[in-house]
mmCIF file of C-alpha atoms in Angstrom:
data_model
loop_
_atom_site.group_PDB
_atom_site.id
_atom_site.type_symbol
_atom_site.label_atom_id
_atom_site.label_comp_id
_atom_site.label_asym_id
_atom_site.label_seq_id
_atom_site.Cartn_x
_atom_site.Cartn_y
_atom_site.Cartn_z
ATOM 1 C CA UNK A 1 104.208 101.439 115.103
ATOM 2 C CA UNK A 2 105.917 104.103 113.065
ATOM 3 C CA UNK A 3 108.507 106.757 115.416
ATOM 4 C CA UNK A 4 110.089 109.528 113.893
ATOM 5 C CA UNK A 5 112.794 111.446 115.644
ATOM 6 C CA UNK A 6 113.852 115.163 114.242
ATOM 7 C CA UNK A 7 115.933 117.450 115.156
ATOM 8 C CA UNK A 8 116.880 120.364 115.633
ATOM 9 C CA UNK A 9 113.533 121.660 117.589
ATOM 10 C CA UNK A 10 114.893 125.168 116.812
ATOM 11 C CA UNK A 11 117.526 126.333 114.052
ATOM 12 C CA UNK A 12 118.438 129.910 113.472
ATOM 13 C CA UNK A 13 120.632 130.849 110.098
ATOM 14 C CA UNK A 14 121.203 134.072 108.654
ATOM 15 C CA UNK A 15 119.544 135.032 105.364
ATOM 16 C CA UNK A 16 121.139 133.493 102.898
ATOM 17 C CA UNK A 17 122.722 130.693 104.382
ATOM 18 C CA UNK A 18 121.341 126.911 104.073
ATOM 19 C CA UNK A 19 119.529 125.225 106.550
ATOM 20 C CA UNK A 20 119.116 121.340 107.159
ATOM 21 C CA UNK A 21 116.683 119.573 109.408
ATOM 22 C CA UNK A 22 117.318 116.159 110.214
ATOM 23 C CA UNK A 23 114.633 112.987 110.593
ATOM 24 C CA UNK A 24 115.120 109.152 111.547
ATOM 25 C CA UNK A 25 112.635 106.701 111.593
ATOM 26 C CA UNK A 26 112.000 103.323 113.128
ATOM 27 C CA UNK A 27 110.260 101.118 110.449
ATOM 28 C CA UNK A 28 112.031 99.812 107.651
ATOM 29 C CA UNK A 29 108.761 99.194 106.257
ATOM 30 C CA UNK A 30 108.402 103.118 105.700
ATOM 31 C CA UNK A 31 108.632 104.042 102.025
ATOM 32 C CA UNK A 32 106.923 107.676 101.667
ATOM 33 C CA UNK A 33 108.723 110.553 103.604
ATOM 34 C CA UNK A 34 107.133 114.276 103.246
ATOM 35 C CA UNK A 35 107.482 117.483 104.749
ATOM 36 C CA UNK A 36 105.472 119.712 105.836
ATOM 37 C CA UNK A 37 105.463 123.970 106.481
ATOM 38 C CA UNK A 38 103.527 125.423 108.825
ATOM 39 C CA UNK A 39 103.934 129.287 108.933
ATOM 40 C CA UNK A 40 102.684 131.143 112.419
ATOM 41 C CA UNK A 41 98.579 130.683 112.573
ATOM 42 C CA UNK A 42 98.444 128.938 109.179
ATOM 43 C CA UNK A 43 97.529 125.014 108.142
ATOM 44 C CA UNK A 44 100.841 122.759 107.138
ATOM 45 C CA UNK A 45 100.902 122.106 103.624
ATOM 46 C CA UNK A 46 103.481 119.959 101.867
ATOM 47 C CA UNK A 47 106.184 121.303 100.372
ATOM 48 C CA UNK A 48 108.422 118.225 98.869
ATOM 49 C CA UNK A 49 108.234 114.361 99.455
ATOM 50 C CA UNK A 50 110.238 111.678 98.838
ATOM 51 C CA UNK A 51 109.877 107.529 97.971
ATOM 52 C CA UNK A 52 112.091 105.659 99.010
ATOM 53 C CA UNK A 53 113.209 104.253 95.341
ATOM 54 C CA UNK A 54 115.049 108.239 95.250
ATOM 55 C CA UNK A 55 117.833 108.395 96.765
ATOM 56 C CA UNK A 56 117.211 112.691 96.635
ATOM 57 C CA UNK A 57 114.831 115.377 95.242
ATOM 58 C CA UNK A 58 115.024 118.938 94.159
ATOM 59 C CA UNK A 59 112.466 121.602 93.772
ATOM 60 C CA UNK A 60 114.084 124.722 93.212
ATOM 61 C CA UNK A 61 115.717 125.456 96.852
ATOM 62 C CA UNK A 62 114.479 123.008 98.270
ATOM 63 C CA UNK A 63 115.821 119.255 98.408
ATOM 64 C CA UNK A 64 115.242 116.512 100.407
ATOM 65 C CA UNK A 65 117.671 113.071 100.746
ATOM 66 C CA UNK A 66 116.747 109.596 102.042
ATOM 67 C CA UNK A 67 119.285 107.033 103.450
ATOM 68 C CA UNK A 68 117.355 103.808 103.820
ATOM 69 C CA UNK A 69 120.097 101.790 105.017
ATOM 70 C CA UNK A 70 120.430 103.867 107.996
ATOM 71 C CA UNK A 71 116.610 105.161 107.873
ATOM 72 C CA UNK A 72 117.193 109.154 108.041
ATOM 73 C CA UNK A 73 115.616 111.703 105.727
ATOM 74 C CA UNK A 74 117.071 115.844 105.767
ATOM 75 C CA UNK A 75 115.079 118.415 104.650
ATOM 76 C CA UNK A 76 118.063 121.279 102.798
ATOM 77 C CA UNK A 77 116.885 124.598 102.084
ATOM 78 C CA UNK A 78 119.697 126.931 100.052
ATOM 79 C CA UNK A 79 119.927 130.745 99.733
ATOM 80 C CA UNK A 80 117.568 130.870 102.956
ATOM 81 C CA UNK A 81 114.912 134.312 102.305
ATOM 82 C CA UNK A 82 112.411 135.492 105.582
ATOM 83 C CA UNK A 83 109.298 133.750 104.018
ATOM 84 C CA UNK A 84 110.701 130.275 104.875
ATOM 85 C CA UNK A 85 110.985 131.643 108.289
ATOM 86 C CA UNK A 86 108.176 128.265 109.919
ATOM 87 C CA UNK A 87 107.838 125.109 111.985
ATOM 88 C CA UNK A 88 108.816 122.352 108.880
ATOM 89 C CA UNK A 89 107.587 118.593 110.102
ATOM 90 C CA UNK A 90 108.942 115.486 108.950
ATOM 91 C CA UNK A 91 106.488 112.464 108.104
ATOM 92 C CA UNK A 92 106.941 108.488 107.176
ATOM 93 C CA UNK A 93 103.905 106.459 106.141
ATOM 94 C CA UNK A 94 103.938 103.364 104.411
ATOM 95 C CA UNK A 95 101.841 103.221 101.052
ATOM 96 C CA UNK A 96 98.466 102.821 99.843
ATOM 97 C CA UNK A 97 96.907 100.448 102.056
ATOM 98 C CA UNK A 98 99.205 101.699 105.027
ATOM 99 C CA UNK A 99 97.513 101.087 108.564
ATOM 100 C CA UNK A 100 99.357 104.023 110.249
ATOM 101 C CA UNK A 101 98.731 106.882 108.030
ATOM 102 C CA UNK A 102 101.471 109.974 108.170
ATOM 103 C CA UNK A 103 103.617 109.711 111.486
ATOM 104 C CA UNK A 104 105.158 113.023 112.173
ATOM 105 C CA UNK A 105 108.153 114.369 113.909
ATOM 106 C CA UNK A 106 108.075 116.817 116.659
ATOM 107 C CA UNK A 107 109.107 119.711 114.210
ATOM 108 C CA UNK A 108 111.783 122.024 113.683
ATOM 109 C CA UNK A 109 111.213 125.933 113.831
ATOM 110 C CA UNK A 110 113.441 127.592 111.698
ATOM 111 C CA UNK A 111 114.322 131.367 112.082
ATOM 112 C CA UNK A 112 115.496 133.849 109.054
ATOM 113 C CA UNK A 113 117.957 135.806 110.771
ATOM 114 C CA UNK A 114 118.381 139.259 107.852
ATOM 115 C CA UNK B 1 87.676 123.392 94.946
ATOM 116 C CA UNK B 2 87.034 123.914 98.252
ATOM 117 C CA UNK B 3 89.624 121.991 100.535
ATOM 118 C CA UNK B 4 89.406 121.029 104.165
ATOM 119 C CA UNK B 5 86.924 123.007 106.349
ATOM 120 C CA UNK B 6 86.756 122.332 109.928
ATOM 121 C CA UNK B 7 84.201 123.710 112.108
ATOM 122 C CA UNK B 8 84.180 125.989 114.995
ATOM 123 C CA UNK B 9 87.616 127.545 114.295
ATOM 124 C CA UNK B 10 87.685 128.264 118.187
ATOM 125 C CA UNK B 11 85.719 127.248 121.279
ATOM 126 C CA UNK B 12 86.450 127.331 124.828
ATOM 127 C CA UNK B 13 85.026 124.553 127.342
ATOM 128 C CA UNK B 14 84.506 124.651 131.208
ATOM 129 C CA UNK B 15 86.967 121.028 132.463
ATOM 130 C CA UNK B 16 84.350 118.209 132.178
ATOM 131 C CA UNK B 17 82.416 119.335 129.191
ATOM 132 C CA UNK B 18 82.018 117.621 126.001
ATOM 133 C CA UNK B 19 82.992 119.121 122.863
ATOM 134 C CA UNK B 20 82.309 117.753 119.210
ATOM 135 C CA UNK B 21 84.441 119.336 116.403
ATOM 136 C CA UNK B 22 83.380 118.912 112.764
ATOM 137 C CA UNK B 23 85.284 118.517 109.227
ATOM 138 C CA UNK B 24 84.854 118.425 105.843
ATOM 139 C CA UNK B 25 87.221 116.887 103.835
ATOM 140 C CA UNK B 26 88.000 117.523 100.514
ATOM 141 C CA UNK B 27 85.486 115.949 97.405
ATOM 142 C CA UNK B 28 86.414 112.939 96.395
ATOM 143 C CA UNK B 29 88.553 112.286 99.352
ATOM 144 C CA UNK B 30 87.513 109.248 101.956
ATOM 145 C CA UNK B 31 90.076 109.194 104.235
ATOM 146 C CA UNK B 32 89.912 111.645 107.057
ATOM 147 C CA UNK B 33 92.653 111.996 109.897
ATOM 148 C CA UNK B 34 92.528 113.830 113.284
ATOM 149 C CA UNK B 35 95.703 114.937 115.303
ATOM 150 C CA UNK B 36 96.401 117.020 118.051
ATOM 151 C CA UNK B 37 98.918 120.238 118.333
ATOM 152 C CA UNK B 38 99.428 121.029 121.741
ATOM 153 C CA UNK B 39 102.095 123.179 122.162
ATOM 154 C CA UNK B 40 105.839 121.982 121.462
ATOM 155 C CA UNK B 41 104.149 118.407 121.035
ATOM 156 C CA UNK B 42 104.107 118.960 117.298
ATOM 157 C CA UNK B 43 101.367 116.877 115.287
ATOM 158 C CA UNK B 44 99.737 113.911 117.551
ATOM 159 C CA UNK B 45 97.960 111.075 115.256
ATOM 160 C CA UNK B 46 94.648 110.554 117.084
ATOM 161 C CA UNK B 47 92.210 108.889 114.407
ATOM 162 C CA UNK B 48 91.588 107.599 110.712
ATOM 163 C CA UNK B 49 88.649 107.068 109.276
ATOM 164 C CA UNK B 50 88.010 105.604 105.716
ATOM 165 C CA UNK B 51 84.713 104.434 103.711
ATOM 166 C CA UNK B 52 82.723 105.078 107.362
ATOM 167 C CA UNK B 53 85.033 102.539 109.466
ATOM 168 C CA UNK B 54 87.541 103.494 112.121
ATOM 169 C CA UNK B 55 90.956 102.479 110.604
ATOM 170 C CA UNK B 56 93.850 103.320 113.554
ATOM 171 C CA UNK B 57 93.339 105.446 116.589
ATOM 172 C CA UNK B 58 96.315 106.792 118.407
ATOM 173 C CA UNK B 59 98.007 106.627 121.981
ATOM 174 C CA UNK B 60 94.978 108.926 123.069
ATOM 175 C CA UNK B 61 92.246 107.123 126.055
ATOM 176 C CA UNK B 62 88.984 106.124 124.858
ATOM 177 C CA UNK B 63 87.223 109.811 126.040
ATOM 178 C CA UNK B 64 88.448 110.784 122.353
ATOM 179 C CA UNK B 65 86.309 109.002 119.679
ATOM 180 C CA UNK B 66 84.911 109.859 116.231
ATOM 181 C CA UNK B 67 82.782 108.839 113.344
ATOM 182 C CA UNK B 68 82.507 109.339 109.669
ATOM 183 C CA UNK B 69 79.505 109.837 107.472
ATOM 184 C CA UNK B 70 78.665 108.077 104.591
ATOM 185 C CA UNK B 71 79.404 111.638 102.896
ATOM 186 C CA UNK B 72 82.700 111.548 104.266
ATOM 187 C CA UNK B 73 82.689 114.580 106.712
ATOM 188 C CA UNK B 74 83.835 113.583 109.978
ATOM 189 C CA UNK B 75 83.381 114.460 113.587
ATOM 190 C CA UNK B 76 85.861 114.420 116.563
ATOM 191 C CA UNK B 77 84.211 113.863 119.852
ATOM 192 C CA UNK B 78 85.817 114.689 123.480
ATOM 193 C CA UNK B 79 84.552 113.653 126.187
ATOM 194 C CA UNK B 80 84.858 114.696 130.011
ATOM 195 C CA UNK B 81 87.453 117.524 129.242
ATOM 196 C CA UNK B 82 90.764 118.019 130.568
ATOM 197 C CA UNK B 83 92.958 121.370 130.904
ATOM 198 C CA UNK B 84 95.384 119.595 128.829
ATOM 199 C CA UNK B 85 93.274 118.901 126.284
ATOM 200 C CA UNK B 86 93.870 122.435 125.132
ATOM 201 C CA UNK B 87 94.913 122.577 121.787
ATOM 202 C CA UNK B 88 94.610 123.151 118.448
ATOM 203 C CA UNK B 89 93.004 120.025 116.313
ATOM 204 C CA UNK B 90 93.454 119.233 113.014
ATOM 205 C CA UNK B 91 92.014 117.311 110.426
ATOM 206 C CA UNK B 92 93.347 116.168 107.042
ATOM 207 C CA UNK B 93 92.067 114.306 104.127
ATOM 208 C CA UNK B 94 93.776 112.164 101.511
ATOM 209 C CA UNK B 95 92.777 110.745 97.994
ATOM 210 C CA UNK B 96 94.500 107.474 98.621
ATOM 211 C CA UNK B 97 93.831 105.463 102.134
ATOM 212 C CA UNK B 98 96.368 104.971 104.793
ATOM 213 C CA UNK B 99 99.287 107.082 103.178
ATOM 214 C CA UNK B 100 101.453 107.114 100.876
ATOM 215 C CA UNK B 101 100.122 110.418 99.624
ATOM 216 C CA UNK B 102 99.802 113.863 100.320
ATOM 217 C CA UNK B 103 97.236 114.871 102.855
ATOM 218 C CA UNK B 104 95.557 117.881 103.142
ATOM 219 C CA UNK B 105 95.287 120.218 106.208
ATOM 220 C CA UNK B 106 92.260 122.037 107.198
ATOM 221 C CA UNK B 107 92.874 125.263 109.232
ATOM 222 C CA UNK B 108 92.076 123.633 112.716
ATOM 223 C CA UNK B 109 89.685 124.183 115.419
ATOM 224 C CA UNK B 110 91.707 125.877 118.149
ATOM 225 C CA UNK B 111 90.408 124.269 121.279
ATOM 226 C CA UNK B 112 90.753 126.212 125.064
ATOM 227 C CA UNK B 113 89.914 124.195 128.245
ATOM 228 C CA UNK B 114 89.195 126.144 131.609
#
């Protein structure tokens, strides 16, 4: 099955600055790549996905890239603020019909430093 | 719209008990997944359920099992309890089967095993 490695488990910035959280997966079959926020006591929710005919995608601060070749998705937030202060988790699930579902990474808990 | 409710939101359990959590996905939605977030373990894939049939089950041991109704909800069942079953469990619904597509968090049942 589907293994997804991400990294950093922790990253600190300052406010301001960007952040980037890494992901690599295992199945070339993969084609759907999300992430997920979870803020302290709360539910994840997505925040951006990708498919793996984009090569990148913006929403306002947030972007995400895909390399398929090498199979590794980064999460990039710009102008960091305290609210996106969360664990984010990387996912990779195949598409409709998928047998795996969403396999997640491990998670990265970024800290707003003001 | 209501989204995911899960049922209790906490419970604690003597090691050995059995424990049965409930969830109710979203309308329209027939896929229901379970995963478990222990504690720096991120999210675990235990089970997916679609149209009433067991789909995938994780690297969990047969004591965890499930079913879904015909109305979709969904229960997780644990059997003979272990201290490191403590955790909090999660369930998440999807419009489209097997991924591909966003799914949708409820706000977990935090399980405690003494």
């Amino acid at each position: 099955g589907e293994n997804v490695e991400q990294h950093p488990s922790t990253l600190s910035v300052q406010e301001g600055d960007s952040a980037v959280i890494k992901c690599t997966y295992s199945d070339s079959a993969s084609n759907y790549f999300p992430w997920y926020k979870q803020e302290l006591g709360k539910r994840p929710q997505l925040i951006i996905d990708i498919r793996s005919n984009v090569g990148e995608k913006k929403d306002q601060r947030i972007a995400v890239t895909l390399n398929k070749t090498a199979k590794h998705f980064s999460l990039h937030i710009t102008e960091t603020q305290p609210e996106d202060s969360a664990v984010y988790f990387c996912a990779a699930s195949k598409e409709v019909g998928g047998a795996d579902g969403l396999t997640f990474g491990k998670g990265t808990h970024l800290i707003i430093q003001p | 719209e209501a989204g995911v409710t899960q049922s209790p939101t906490h419970l604690i359990k003597t090691r050995g008990q059995q424990v049965t959590l409930r969830c109710s996905p979203i309308s329209g939605h027939t896929s229901v997944y379970w995963y478990q977030q222990a504690l720096g373990l991120g999210l675990q894939f235990l089970l997916w359920y679609d149209e009433g049939e067991e789909r995938n089950r994780g690297n969990f041991p047969p004591r965890f099992s499930g079913r879904q109704f015909p109305n979709y909800s969904s229960e997780l069942n644990v059997n003979a309890l272990e201290l490191e079953d403590s955790a909090l469990y999660l369930c998440a619904s999807s419009l489209v089967p097997g991924g591909g597509t966003e799914a949708f968090f409820g706000q977990g049942t935090r399980l405690t095993v003494v």
